[in-house]
Coordinates of C-alpha atoms in Angstrom, one line a residue:
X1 CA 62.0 11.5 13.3
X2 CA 59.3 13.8 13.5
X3 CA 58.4 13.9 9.7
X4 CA 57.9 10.1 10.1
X5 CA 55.6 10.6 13.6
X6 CA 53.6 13.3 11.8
X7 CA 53.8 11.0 8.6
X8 CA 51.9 7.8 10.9
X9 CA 49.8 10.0 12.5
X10 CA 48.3 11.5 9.0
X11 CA 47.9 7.7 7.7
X12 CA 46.2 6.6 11.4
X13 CA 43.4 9.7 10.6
X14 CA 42.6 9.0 7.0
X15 CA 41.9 5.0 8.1
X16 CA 39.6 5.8 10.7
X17 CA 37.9 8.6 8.4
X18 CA 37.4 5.6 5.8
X19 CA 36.1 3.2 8.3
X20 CA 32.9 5.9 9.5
X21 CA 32.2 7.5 6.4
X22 CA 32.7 4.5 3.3
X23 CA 32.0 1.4 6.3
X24 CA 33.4 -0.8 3.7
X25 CA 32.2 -5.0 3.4
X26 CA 34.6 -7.2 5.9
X27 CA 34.7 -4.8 8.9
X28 CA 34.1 -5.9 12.0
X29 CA 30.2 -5.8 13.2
X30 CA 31.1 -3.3 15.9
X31 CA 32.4 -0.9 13.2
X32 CA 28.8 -1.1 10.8
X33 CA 25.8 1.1 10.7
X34 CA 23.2 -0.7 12.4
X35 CA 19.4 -0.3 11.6
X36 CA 17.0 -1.5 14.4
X37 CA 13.5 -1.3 14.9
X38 CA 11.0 -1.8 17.9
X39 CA 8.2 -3.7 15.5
X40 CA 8.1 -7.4 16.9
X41 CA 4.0 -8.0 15.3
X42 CA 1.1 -6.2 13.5
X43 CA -2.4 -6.9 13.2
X44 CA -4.4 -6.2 10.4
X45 CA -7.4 -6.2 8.1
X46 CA -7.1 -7.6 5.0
X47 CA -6.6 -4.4 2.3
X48 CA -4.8 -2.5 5.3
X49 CA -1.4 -1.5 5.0
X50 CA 1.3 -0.6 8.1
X51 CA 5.2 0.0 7.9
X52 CA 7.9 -1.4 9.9
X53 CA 10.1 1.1 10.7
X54 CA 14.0 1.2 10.7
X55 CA 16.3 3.8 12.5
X56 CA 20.3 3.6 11.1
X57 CA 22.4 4.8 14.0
X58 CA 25.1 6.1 11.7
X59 CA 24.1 7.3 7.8
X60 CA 26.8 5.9 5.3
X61 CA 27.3 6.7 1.8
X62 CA 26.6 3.9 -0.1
X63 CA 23.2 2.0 -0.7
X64 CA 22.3 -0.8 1.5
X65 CA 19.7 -3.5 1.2
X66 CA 17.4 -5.7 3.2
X67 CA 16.0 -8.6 2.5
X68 CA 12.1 -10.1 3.8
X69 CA 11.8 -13.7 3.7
X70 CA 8.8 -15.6 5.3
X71 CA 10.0 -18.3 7.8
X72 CA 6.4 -19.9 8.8
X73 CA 3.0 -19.4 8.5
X74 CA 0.1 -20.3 6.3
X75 CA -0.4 -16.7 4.8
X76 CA 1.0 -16.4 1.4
X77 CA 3.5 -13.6 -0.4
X78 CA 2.0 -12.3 -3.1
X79 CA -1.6 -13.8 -2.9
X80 CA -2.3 -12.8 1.3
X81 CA 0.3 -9.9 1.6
X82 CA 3.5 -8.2 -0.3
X83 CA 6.4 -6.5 1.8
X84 CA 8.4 -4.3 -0.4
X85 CA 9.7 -5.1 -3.9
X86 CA 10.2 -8.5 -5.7
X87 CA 13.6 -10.2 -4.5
X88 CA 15.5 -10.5 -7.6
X89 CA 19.0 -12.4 -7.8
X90 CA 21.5 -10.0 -6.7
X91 CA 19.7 -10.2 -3.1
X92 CA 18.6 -13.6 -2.9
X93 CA 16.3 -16.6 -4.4
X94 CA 14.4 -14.7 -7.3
X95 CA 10.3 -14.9 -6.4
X96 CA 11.2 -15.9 -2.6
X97 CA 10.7 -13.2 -0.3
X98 CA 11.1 -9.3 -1.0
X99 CA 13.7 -6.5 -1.0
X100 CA 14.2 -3.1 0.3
X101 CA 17.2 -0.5 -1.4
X102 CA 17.8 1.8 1.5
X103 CA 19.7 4.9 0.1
X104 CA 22.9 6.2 1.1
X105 CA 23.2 9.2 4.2
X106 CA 20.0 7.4 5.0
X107 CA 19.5 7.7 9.1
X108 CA 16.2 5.7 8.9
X109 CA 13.6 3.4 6.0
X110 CA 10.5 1.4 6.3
X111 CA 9.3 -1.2 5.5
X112 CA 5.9 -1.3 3.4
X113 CA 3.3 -4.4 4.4
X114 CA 0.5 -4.4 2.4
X115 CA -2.5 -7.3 3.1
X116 CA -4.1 -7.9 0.1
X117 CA -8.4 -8.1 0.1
X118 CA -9.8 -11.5 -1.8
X119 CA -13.5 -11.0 -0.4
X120 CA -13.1 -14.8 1.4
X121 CA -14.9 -14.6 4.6
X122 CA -14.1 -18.1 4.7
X123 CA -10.3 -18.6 5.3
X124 CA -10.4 -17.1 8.4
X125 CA -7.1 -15.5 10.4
X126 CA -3.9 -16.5 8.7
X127 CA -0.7 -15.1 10.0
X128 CA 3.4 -15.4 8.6
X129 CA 6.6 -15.2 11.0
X130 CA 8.9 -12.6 8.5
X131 CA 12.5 -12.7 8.8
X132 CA 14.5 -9.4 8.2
X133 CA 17.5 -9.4 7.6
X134 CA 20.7 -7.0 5.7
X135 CA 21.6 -8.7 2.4
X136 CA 23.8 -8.2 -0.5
X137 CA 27.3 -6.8 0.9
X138 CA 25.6 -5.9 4.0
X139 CA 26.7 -2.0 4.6
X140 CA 24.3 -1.6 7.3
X141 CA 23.4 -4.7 9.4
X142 CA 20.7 -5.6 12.1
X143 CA 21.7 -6.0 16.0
X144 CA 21.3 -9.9 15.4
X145 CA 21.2 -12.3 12.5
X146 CA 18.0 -11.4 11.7
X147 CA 15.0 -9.4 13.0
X148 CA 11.3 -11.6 13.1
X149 CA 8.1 -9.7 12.6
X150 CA 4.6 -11.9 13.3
X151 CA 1.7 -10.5 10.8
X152 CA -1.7 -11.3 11.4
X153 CA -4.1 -10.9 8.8
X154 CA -7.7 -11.0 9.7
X155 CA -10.4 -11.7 6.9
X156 CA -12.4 -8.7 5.6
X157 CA -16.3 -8.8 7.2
X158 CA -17.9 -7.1 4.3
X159 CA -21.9 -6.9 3.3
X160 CA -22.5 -5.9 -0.5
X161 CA -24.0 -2.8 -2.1
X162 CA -25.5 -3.0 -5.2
X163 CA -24.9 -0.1 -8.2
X164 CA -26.6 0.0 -11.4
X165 CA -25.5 3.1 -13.5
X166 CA -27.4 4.1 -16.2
X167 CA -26.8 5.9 -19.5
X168 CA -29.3 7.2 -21.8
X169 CA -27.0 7.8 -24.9
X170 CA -25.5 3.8 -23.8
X171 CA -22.1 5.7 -24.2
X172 CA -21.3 5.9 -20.7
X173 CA -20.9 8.8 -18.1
X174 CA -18.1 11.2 -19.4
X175 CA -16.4 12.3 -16.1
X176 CA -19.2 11.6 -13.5
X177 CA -18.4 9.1 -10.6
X178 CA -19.9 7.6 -7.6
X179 CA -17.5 7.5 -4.8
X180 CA -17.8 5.5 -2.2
X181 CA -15.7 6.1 1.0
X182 CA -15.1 3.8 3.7
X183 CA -12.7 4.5 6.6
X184 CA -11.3 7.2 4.7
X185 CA -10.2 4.9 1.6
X186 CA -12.1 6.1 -1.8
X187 CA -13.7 4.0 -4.5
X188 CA -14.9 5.2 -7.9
X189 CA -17.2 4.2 -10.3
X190 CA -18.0 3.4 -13.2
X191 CA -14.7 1.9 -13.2
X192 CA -14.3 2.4 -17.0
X193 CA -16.3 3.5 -20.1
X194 CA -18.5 1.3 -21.4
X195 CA -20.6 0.7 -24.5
X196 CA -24.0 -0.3 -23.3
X197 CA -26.8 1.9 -21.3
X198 CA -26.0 0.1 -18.3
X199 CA -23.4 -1.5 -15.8
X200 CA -24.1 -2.9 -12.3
X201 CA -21.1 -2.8 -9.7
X202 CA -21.4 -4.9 -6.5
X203 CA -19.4 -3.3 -4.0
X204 CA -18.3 -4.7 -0.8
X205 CA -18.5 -1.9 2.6
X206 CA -16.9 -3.6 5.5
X207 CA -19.3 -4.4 8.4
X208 CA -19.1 -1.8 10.8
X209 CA -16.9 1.1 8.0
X210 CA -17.5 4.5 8.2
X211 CA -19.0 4.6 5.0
X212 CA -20.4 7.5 2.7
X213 CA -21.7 7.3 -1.2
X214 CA -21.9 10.5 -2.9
X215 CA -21.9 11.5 -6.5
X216 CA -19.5 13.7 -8.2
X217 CA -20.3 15.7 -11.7
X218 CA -18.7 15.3 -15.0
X219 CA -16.3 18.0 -16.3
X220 CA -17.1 18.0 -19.6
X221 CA -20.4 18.6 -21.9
X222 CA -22.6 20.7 -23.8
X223 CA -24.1 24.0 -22.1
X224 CA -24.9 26.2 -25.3
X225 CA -28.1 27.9 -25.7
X226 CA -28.5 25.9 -28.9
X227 CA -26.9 22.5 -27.4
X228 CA -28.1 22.5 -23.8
X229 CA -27.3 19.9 -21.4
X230 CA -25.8 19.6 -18.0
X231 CA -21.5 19.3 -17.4
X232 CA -20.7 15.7 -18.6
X233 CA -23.7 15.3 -20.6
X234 CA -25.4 14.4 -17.0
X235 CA -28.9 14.7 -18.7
X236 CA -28.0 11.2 -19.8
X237 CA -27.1 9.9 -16.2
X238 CA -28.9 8.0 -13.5
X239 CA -28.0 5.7 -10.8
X240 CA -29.5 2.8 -8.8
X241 CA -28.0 2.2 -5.5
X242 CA -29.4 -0.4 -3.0
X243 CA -28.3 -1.2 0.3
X244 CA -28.0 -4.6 1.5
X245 CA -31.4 -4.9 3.3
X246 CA -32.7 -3.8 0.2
X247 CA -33.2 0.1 0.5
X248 CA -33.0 2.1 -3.0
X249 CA -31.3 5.1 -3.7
X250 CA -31.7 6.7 -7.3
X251 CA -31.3 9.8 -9.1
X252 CA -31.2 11.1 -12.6
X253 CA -31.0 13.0 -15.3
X254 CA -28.8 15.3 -14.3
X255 CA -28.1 13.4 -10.4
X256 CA -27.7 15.9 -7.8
X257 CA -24.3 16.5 -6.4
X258 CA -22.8 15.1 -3.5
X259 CA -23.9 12.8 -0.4
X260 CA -26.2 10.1 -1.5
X261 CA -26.2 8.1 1.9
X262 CA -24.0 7.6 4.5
X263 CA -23.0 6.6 7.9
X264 CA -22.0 3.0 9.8
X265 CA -22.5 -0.1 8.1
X266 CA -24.2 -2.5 10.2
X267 CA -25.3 -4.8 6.9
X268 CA -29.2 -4.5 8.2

């Protein structure tokens, strides 16, 4: 009799080791990991980013995923905003909505929102209800159905800067930039070579950025007594830059390095 109490008891442990540390499809929900977050909204600019975050209240060890559909609104996946990776057919409707693969022994994951910037001051503020929920055989869940997150996207207020960079040898620069930083986000340019002595950038700095333009040096050139030049072939290099209320800023051959102008763009 007490081989067979000892036998039950053994078989009573390994099920409830099963249930906590596989959390197999088909238990109850009381018995699943369960991933909650405090995010109900977020505002933002378009060409800002934000996370949602998720805490898991128990880590499992198998790979969960979430799904991020978009129940109202007039903003648009994929041409306003994105929020995590494609949906593809094992999680849902292929092209509607998103995906996130949360690992396994994972305690927590985000979600990445990411508005996209078109440059229409025109459209004004859009915003989309998301609906989050646990998808495919739904290892961990959410404390309801579904979880709703309300983004707002506000248009980009921007004025535009005007950049004409010039090359003597019309070969472009070989390593030089000039990077422009606004709210801590960094731009450089010329974007690409180019075959001409000249290309002219417009470049939008939102009304009211912390902005700064300064010019970095090339890495490359000839500095030889009998081939003299300046790194990057800089004695070929020059810039135009000119502000929105039409103030110039040039320099060249050979630009100096760093700050060209900077400070709060007020568009003036």
């Amino acid at each position: 009799m007490k081989i067979k109490y000892i036998s039950l008891f053994f078989l009573a442990a390994s099920l409830f080791v099963g249930c906590t540390d596989d959390d197999l499809d088909g238990l109850e929900p009381a018995s699943k990991s369960v991933a909650t977050t405090s995010v109900r909204s977020l505002d933002l600019v378009e060409g800002q980013s934000a996370m949602i975050p998720f805490t898991i209240n128990k880590a499992i060890n198998k790979v969960s995923q979430f799904k991020v559909l978009v129940l109202s609104g007039n903003a648009e996946q994929d041409m306003d905003f994105t929020a995590g990776n494609p949906m593809d057919a094992d999680t849902g409707v292929p092209g509607q909505g998103f995906e996130i693969t949360v690992p396994a022994y994972a305690t927590s994951f985000e979600i990445p929102v990411e508005t996209i910037r078109d440059l229409d001051q025109t459209e004004g503020t859009e915003t989309v209800t998301l609906q989050i929920s646990a998808a495919g055989v739904r290892t961990i869940i959410t404390p309801d159905s579904y979880y709703e997150v309300v983004l707002t996207i506000r248009d980009f207020e921007y004025c535009l800067w005007t950049l004409d960079v010039l090359d003597a040898y019309g070969d472009s620069w070989q390593g030089a930039h000039v990077v422009i930083t606004q709210d801590g986000v960094s731009e450089l340019y010329p974007k690409s070579d180019w075959d001409d002595d000249a290309e002219t950038y417009e470049i939008p700095v939102g009304v009211g950025a912390d902005f700064d333009f300064s010019y970095e040096s090339g890495t490359t050139g000839t500095t030889s007594p009998n081939q003299p030049g300046a790194p990057g072939y800089e004695e070929e290099n020059s810039y135009i830059l000119t502000s929105p209320n039409g103030t110039v800023y040039s320099d060249g051959p050979v630009p100096t390095v760093g700050s060209i102008v900077s400070g709060i763009n007020s568009c003036n």
